[in-house]
XYZ file of C-alpha atoms in Angstrom:
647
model
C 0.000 0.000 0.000
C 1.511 3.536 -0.541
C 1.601 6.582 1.422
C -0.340 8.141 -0.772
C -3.367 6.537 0.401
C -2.901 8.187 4.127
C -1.267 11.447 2.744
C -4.911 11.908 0.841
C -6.436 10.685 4.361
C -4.857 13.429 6.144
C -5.918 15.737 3.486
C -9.181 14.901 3.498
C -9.710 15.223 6.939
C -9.463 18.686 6.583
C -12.570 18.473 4.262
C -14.851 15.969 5.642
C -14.032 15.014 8.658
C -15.662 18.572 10.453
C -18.845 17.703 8.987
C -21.378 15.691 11.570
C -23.269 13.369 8.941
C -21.831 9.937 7.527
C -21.887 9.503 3.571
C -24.550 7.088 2.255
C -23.728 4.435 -0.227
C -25.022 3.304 -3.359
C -27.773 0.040 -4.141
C -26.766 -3.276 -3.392
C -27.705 -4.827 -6.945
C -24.842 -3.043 -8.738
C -22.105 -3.683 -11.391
C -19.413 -2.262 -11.995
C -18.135 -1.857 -15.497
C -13.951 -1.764 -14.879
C -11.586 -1.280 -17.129
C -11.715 -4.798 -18.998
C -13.561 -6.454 -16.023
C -17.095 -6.405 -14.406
C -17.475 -6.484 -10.441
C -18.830 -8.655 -9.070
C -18.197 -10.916 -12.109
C -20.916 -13.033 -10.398
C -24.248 -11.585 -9.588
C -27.242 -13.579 -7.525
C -30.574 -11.777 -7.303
C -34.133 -12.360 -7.228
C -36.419 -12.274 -10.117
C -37.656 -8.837 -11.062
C -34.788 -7.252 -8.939
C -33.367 -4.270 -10.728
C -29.512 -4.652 -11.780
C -27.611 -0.923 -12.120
C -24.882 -1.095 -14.293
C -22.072 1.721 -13.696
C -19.580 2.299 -15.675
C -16.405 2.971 -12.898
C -13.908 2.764 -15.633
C -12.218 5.292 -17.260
C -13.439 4.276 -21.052
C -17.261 3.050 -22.505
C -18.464 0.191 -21.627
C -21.584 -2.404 -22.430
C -23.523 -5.078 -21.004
C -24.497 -7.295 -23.449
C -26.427 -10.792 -22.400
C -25.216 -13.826 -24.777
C -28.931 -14.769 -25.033
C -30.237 -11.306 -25.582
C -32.034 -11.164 -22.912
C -31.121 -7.868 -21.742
C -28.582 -5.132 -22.680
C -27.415 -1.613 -21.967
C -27.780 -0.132 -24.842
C -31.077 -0.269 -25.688
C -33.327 3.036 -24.259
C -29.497 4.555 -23.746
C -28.698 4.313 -27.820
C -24.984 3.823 -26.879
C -22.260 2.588 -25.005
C -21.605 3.508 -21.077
C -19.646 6.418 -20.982
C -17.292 6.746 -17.662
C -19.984 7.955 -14.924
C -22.786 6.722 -16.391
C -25.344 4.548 -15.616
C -28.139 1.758 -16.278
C -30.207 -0.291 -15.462
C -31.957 -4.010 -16.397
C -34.684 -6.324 -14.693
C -35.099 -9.795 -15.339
C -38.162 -11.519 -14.683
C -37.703 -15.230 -15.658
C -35.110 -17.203 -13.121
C -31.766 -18.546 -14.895
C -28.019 -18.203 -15.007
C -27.405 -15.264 -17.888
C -23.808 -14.815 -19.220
C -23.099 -11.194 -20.467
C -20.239 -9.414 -21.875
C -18.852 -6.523 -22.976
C -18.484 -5.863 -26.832
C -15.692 -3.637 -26.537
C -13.385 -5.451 -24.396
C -14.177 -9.385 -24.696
C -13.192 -12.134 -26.902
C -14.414 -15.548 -28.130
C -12.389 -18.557 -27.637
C -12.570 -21.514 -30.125
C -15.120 -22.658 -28.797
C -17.424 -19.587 -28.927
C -17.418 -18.709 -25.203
C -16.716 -15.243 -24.040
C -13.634 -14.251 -22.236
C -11.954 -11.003 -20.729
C -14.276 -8.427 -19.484
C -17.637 -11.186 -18.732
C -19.786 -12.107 -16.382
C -22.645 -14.092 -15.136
C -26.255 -12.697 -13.697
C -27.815 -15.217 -11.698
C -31.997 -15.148 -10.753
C -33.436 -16.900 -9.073
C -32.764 -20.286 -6.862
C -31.085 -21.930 -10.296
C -27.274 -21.928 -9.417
C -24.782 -20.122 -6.900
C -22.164 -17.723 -7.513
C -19.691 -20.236 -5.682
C -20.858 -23.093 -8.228
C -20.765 -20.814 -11.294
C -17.446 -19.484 -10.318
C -16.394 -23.159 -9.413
C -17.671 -24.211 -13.230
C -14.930 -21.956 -14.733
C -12.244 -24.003 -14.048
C -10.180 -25.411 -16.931
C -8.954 -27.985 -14.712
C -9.958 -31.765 -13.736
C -11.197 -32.922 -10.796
C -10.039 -36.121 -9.996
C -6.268 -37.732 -9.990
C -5.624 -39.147 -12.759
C -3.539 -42.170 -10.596
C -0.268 -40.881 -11.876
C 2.690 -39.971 -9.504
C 5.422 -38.019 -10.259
C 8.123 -38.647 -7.829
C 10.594 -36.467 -6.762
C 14.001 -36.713 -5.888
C 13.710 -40.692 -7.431
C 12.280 -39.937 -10.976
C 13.081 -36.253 -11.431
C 16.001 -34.199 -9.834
C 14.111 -31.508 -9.089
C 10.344 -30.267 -8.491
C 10.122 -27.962 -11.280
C 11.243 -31.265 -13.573
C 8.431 -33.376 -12.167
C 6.007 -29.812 -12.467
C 7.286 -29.732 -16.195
C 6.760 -33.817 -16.945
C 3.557 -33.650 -15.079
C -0.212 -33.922 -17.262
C -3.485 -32.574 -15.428
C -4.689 -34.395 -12.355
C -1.105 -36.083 -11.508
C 0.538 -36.159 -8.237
C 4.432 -34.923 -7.861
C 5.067 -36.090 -4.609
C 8.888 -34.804 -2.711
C 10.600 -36.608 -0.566
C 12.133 -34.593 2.635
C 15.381 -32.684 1.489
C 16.580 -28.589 0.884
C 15.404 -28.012 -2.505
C 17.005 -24.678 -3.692
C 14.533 -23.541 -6.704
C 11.422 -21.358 -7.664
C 9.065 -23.512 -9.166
C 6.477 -22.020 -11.879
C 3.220 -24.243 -12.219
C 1.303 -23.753 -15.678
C -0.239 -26.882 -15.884
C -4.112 -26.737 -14.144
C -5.254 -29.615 -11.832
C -1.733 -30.800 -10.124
C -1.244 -31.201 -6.561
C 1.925 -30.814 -4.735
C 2.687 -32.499 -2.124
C 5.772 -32.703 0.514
C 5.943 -36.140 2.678
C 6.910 -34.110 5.664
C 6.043 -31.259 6.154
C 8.377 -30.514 8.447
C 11.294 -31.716 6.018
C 10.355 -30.873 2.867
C 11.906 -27.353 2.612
C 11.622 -25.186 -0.313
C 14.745 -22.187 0.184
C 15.016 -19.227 -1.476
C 18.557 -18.600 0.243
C 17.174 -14.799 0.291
C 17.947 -14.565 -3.168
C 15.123 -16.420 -5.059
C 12.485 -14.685 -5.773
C 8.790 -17.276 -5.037
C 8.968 -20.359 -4.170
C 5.760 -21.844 -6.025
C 3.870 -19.302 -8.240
C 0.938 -21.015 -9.756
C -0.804 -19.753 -13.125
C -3.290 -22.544 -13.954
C -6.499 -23.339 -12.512
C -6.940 -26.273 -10.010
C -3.506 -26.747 -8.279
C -3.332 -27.784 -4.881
C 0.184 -27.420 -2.708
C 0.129 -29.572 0.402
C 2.627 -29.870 3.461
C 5.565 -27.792 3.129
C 7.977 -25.276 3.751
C 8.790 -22.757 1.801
C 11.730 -19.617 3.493
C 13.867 -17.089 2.483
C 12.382 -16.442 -0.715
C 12.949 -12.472 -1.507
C 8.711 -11.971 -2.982
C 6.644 -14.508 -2.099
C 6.402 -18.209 -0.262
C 3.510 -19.867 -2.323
C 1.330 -17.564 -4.585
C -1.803 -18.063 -6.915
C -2.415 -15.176 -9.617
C -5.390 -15.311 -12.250
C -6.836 -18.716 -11.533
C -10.158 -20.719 -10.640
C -9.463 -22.714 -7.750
C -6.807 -23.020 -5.524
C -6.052 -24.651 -1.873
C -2.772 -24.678 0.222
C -3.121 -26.837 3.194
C -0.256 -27.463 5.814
C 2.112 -25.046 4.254
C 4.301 -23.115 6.299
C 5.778 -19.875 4.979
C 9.183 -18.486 6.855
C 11.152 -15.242 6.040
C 9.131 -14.650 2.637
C 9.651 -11.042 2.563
C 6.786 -9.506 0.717
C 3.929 -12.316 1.531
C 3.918 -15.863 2.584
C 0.895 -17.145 1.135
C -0.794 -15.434 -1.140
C -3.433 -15.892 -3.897
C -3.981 -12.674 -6.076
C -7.224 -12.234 -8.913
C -8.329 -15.766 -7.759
C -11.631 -17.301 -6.984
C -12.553 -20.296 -5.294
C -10.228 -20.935 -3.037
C -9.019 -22.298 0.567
C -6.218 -21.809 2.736
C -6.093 -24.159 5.816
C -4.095 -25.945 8.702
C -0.667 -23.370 7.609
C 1.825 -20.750 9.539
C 3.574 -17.468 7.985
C 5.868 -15.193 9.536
C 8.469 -12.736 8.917
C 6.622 -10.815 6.010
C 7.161 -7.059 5.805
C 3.624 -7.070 4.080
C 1.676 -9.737 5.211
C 1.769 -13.395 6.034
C -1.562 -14.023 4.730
C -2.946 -12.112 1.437
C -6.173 -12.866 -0.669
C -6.669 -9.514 -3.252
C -8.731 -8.443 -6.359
C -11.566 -10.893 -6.368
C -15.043 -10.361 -6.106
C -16.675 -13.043 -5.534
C -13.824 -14.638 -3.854
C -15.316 -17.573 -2.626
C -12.520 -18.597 -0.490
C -12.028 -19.348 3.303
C -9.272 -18.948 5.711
C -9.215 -21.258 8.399
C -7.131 -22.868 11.467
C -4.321 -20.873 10.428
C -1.139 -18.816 12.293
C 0.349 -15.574 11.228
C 2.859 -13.962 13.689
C 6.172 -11.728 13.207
C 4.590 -10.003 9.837
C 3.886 -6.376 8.946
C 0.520 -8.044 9.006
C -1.136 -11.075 9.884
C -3.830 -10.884 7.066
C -4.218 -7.856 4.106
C -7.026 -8.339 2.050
C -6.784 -5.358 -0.607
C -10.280 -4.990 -2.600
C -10.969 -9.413 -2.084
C -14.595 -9.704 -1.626
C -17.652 -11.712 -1.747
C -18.107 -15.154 0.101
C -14.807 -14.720 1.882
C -14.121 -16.268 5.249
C -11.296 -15.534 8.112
C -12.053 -17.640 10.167
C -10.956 -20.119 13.640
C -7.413 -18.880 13.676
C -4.772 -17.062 15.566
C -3.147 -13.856 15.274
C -0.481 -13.141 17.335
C 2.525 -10.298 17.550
C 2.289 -8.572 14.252
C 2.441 -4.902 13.982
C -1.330 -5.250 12.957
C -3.608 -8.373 12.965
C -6.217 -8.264 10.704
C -7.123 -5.994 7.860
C -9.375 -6.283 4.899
C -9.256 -2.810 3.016
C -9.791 -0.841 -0.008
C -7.200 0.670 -2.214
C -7.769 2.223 -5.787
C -4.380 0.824 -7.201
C -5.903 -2.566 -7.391
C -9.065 -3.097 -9.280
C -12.658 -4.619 -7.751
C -12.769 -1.463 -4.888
C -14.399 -1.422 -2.417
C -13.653 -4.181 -0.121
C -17.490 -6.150 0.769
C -18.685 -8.941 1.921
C -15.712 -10.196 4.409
C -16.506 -12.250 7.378
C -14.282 -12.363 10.351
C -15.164 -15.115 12.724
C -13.949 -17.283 15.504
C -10.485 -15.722 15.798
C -8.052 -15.250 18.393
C -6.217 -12.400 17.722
C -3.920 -11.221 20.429
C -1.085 -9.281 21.276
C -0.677 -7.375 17.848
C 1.043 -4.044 17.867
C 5.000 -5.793 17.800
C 8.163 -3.297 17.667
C 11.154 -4.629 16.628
C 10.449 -8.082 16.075
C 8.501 -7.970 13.025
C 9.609 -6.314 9.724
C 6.658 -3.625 8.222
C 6.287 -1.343 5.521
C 4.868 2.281 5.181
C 1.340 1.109 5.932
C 1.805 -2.028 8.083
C 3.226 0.255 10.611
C 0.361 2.713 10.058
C -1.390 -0.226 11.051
C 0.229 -0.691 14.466
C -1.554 -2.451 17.416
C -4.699 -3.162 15.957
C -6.397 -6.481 16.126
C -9.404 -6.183 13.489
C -8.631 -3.124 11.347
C -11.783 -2.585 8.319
C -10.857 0.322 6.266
C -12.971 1.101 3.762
C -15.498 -1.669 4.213
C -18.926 -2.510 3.340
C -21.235 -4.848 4.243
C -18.749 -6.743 6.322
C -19.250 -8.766 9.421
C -16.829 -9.076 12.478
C -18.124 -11.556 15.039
C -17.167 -14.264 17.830
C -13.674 -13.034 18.025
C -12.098 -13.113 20.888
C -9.127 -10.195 21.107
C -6.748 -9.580 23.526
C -3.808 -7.227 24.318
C -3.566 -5.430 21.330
C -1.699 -2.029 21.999
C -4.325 -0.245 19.435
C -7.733 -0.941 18.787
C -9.272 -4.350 19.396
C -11.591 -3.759 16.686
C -11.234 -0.607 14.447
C -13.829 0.227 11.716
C -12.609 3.291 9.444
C -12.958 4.507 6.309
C -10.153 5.034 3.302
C -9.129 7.668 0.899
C -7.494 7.050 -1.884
C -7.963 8.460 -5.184
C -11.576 8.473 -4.131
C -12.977 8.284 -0.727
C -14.208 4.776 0.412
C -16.340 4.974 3.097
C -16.991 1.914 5.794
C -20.832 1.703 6.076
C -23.003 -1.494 6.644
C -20.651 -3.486 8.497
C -21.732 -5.370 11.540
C -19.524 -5.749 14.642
C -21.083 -7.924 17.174
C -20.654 -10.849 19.697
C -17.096 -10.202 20.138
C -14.998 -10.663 23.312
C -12.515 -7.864 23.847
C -10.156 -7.036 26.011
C -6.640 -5.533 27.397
C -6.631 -2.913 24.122
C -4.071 0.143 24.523
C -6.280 2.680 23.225
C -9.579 1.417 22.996
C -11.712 -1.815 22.269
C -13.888 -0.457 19.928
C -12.864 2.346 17.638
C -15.111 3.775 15.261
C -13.071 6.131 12.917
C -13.393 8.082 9.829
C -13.255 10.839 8.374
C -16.578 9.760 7.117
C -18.606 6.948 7.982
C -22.151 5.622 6.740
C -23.923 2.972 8.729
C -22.003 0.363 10.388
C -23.328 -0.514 13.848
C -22.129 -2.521 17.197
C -23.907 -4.860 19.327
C -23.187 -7.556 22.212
C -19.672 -7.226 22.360
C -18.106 -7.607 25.852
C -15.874 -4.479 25.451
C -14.637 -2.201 28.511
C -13.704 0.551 26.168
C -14.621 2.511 23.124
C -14.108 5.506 21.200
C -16.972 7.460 20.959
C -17.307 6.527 24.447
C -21.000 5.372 24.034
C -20.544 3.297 20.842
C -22.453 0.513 21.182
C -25.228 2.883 22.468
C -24.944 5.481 19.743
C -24.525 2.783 16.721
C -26.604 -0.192 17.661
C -27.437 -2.481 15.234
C -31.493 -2.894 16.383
C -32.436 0.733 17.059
C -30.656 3.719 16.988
C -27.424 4.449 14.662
C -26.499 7.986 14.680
C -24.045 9.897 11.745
C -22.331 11.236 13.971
C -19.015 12.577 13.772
C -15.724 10.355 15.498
C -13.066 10.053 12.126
C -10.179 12.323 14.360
C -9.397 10.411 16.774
C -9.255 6.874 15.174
C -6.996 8.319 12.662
C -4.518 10.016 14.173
C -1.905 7.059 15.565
C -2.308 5.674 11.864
C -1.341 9.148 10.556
C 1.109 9.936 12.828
C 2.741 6.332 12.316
C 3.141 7.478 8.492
C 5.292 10.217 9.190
C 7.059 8.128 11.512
C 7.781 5.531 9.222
C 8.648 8.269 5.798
C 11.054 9.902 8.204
C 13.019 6.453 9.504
C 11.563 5.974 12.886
C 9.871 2.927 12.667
C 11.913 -0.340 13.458
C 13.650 -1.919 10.566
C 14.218 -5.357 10.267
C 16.394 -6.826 7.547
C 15.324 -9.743 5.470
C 15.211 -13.043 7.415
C 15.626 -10.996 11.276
C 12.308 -12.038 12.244
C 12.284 -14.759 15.009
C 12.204 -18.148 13.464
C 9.460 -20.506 14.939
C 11.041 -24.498 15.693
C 10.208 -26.990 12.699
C 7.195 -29.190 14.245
C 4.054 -28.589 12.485
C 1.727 -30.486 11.871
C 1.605 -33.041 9.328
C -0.859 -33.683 6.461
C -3.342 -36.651 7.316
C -2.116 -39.677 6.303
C 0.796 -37.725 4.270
C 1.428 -39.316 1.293
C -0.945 -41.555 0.827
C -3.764 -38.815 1.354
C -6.593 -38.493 -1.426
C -5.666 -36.499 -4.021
C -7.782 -33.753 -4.697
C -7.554 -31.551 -7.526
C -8.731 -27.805 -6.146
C -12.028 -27.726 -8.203
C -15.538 -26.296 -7.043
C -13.249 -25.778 -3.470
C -15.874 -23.503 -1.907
C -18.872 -25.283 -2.822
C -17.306 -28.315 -1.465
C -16.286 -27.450 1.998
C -17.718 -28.637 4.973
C -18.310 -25.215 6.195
C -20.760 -24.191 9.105
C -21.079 -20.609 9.715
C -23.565 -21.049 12.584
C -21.017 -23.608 13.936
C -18.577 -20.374 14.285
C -18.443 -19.801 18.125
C -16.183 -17.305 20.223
C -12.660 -18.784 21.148
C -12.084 -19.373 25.447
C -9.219 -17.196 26.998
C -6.309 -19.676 27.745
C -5.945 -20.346 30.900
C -2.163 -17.750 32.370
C -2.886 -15.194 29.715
C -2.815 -11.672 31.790
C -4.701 -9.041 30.187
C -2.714 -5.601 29.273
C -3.825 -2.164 30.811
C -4.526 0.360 28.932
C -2.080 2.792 27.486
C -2.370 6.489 28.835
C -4.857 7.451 26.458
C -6.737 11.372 26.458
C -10.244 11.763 24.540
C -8.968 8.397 22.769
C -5.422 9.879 21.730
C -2.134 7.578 23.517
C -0.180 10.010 25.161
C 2.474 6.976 24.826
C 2.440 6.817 21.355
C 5.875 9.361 20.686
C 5.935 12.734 19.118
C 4.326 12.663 15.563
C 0.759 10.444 17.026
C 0.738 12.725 19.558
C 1.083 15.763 18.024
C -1.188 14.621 15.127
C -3.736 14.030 17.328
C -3.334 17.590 19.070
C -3.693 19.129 15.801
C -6.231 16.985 14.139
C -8.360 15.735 17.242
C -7.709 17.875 20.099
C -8.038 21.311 18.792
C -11.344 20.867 17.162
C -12.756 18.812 19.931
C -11.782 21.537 22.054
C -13.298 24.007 20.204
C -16.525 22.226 20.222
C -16.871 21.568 23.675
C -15.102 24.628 25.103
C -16.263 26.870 22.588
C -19.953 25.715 22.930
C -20.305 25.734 26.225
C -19.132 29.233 25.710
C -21.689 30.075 22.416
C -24.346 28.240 24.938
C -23.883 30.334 27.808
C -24.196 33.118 25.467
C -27.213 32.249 24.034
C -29.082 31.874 26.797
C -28.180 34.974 28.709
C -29.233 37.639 25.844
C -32.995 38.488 25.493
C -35.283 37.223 23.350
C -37.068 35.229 21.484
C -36.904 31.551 22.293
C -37.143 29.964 18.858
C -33.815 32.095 17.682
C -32.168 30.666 20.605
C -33.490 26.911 20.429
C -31.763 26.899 16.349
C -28.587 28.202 17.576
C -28.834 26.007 20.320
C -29.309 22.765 18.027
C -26.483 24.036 15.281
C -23.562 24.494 18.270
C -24.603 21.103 19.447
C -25.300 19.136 16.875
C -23.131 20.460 14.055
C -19.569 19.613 15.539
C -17.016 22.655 15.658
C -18.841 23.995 12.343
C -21.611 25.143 14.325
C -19.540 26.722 17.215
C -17.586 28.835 14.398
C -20.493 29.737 12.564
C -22.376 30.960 16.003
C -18.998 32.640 16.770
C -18.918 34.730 13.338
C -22.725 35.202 13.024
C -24.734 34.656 16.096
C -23.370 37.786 17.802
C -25.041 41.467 17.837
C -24.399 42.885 14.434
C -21.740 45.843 15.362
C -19.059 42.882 16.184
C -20.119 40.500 13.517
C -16.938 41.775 10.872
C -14.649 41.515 13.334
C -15.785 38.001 14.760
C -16.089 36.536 11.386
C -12.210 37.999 10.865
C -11.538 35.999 14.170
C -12.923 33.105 12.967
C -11.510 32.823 9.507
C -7.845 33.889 11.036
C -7.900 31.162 13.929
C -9.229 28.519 11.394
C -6.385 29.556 8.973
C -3.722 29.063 11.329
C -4.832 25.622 12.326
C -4.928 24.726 8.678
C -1.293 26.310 8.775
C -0.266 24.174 11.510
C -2.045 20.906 9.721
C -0.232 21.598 6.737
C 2.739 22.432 8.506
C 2.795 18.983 10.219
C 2.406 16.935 7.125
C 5.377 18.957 5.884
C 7.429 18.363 8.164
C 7.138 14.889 8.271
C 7.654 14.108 4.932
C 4.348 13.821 3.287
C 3.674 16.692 1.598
């Protein structure tokens, strides 16, 4: 992630942030024409639903249905221009395959590919079994093995000999190579997992980067490899199960434009970025489960992955941040929707000096659950503990646009031991995500879960400042050199004794086809994790109107300028504009409107009471007041941002 994304944050506090209402979204039945790709690329709805089409690119766009049943030019006359937008209903249930004229092809056998998708209405299908049915791979072993050391040197050789649906099975040993899978429907598979040890030598770049549908990678190790440990890009169905990643410096296990996938029973550490990563999908279709991430920048990223995507029944331990699904407009598929987080134990995030971070993973510091940019998202039955942030931290991102969290659900969470606060909703603009049942001692507002319920009442109300100024101040901490640095392969190194595959080598082999249709996947089952038993929870960090006074110079002197002063101003300088409006004569209903704008209208109403609201003969020179003093905090805002290096 780059620092643009925060420099544009702290920019656009200036902008939004003062203003008390949250920023609706759009309709839920939309898609979004991208440049060369629709998202979601998989649609359910009911029949007679309406379908909005937007264009989001930056060039025309159609929609055309392969049947004819429905396109977007008719009524319209033309193609989408950037901007625009329309809409379709379909009446009669079925699974409807559409494209795009302008940017799709025909294969040989007359299908569509490139910018495509599916609509499906009606009960007929789901998006996890059309998805699934896109796979060029098969999906069952063909009976051949393809052994490695005894029949080929090496595991690209045995990769290379191998047809679809074969086995290449490796023997325990060092094996000192990057192996590039193009062949769909192989599995992998290490005898030990424990011995089988893929090394990079931190000169190699991946260890296994897989480009064909189907291909499962099974109980290994892969370290020291300069990218990435074991990484899907632009397939249908994937699965790495009993993998562990070590030193991988950018990610450890990673699957990128993917769908349908599953990554179980694995470990990562000492990734700058992340030691889990699932981006650019929508649907995704995939789950995370029984999993351990610990010594990264962070535990899990998930940059614009959405749609049927499950974190769930893990642990997250002593990263700089745990977990954070978010939305970034350098990747396609924004924003980030449809993530569950579920049945975690996340704990003890917010690590200095023993895990290597980036720009943004340090940003990220200390908190457990961190949504940025979110929709429609649910965080539940977590249990998180001793995080030296936020336990859970909802907040929205700017990037080249802003990307609002709204509609996400927080609820039934267990939280404790958080250094600043463990609930945080942040900002600078938010639209509609509520809180309820979570045992939390602390929060920030400091009546959350009253204020945003989830069954009643959800107030736009205004509490971006405060949430975002550790992240901000964090970013000038880490552009000017003051975050700890780790070199490659510093990170602690956790003792060789996973465990193993079931019944190792002579486990089915199972081709990763229809993978999230196929699981054996309760949601309900999802419950919240028990504290272990010795496990001390942390006090809180000194922490004023939800800004740590611990956190060093730039997050504290961020938050003075970007929290502290306008929160003053509203409270101090109300009370004062109050006590002035009731003392004067007059009529009531004059006072009971300037009453509701000072209170209601955070620090925008207190200014424009101060430079209005007065008798006329001092109105010039209030309004001169008011205009100077907000000028010189803008000064001192801009002055900040300078002088740490991000403007």
């Amino acid at each position: 992630m780059q620092r643009t994304v925060f420099v544009a944050m702290g920019i656009g506090i200036v902008g939004l942030a003062v203003v008390g209402c949250g920023v609706e979204g759009g309709d839920d039945t939309e898609v979004r024409m991208l440049d060369n790709s629709f998202a979601p690329f998989v649609l359910e709805i009911d029949p007679g639903d309406p379908v909005t089409f937007v264009n989001a690119g930056r060039v025309e766009h159609n929609a055309i249905a392969v049947d004819g049943t429905f396109d977007t030019l008719e009524g319209a006359g033309a193609n989408q221009q950037p901007g625009e937008a329309f809409e379709v209903v379909v009446d009669e249930p079925g699974v409807y395959e559409y494209f795009c004229s302008l940017h799709a092809t025909q294969n040989d056998a007359g299908e569509w590919e490139g910018m495509a998708g599916t609509l499906i209405v009606g009960e007929v299908a789901t998006a996890a079994d059309v998805a699934a049915a896109e796979s060029s791979a098969p999906d069952t072993w063909t009976g051949v093995t393809r052994a490695v050391p005894d029949a080929y040197p090496t595991i690209q050789s045995a990769v290379d000999a191998a047809d679809p649906g074969d086995l290449v099975l490796v023997e325990p040993g060092v094996y000192k190579e990057s192996i590039a899978v193009t062949t769909p429907g192989i599995t992998i598979r290490g005898t030990d997992r424990n011995g089988v040890i893929l090394d990079g030598e931190l000169t190699r770049e991946n260890g296994i980067v897989v480009t064909a549908d189907g291909v499962a990678v099974e109980n290994m190790t892969a370290r020291g490899y300069t990218v990435n440990g074991f990484f899907w890009t632009g397939v249908t169905g994937y699965r790495g199960s009993y993998l562990t990643a070590i030193d991988d410096w950018v990610y450890g296990i990673y699957a990128f434009d993917s769908v349908d996938g599953l990554f179980e029973h694995s470990y990562a550490s000492g990734s700058w970025d992340a030691g889990f990563y699932i981006g650019q999908c929508d649907p995704c279709n995939a789950v995370v489960t029984d999993v351990l991430a610990e010594f990264n920048g962070l535990g899990y990223s998930g940059t614009n992955s959405s749609g049927n995507i499950w974190i769930v029944n893990s642990e997250w331990r002593h990263n700089v941040g745990g977990i954070v699904p978010n939305t970034l407009d350098t990747e396609l598929l924004p924003p980030v929707n449809n993530v569950v987080v579920a049945g975690n134990y996340v704990h003890d995030n917010g690590e200095e000096g023993r895990a290597p971070t980036g720009t943004f993973q340090w940003a990220s510091y200390g908190n457990g659950v961190m949504i940025a940019g979110a929709r429609d998202s649910v965080i539940r039955n977590n249990l998180v503990v001793n995080n030296r942030g936020a336990g859970v931290l909802v907040m929205s991102m700017i990037d080249a646009n802003v990307w609002p969290s709204g509609g996400n659900e927080v609820r039934d969470n267990v939280i404790m031991g958080s250094g600043r606060a463990d609930l945080m909703l942040g900002g600078p603009a938010e639209r509609g995500s509520c809180f309820r049942d979570n045992d939390a001692q602390t929060s920030v507002p400091y009546t959350l879960q009253l204020l945003h319920r989830c069954d009643g009442i959800s107030l736009p109300l205004w509490y971006g400042l405060a949430a975002s100024s550790e992240p901000l101040g964090r970013l000038i901490e880490a552009e000017r050199g003051l975050a700890p640095h780790l070199e490659h392969g510093e990170a602690p190194k956790p003792e060789l004794a996973f465990e193993q595959l079931p019944e190792g080598a002579d486990a089915p082999v199972v081709p990763a086809v229809n993978v999230f249709a196929s699981l054996d996947f309760d949601p309900s089952a999802i419950v919240t994790p028990e504290l272990p038993s010795g496990v001390e929870v942390a006090g809180r960090r000194p922490v004023a109107f939800g800004v740590a006074l611990d956190g060093g110079l730039w997050p504290v002197l961020v938050g003075g300028i970007v929290w502290w002063v306008p929160l003053l101003t509203w409270l101090v300088g109300g009370a004062w504009a109050l006590w002035r409006i009731w003392r004067r004569e007059g009529e009531i209903t004059p006072k009971v409107v300037w009453t509701i704008v000072v209170a209601a209208v955070p620090v925008v109403g207190v200014l424009v009471y101060l430079a209005f609201g007065s008798p006329a003969a001092k109105r010039g020179r209030r309004a001169g007041a008011v205009l100077l003093g907000t000028l010189v905090w803008l000064g001192a805002f801009v002055g900040t941002f300078a002088a740490g290096g991000l403007l």
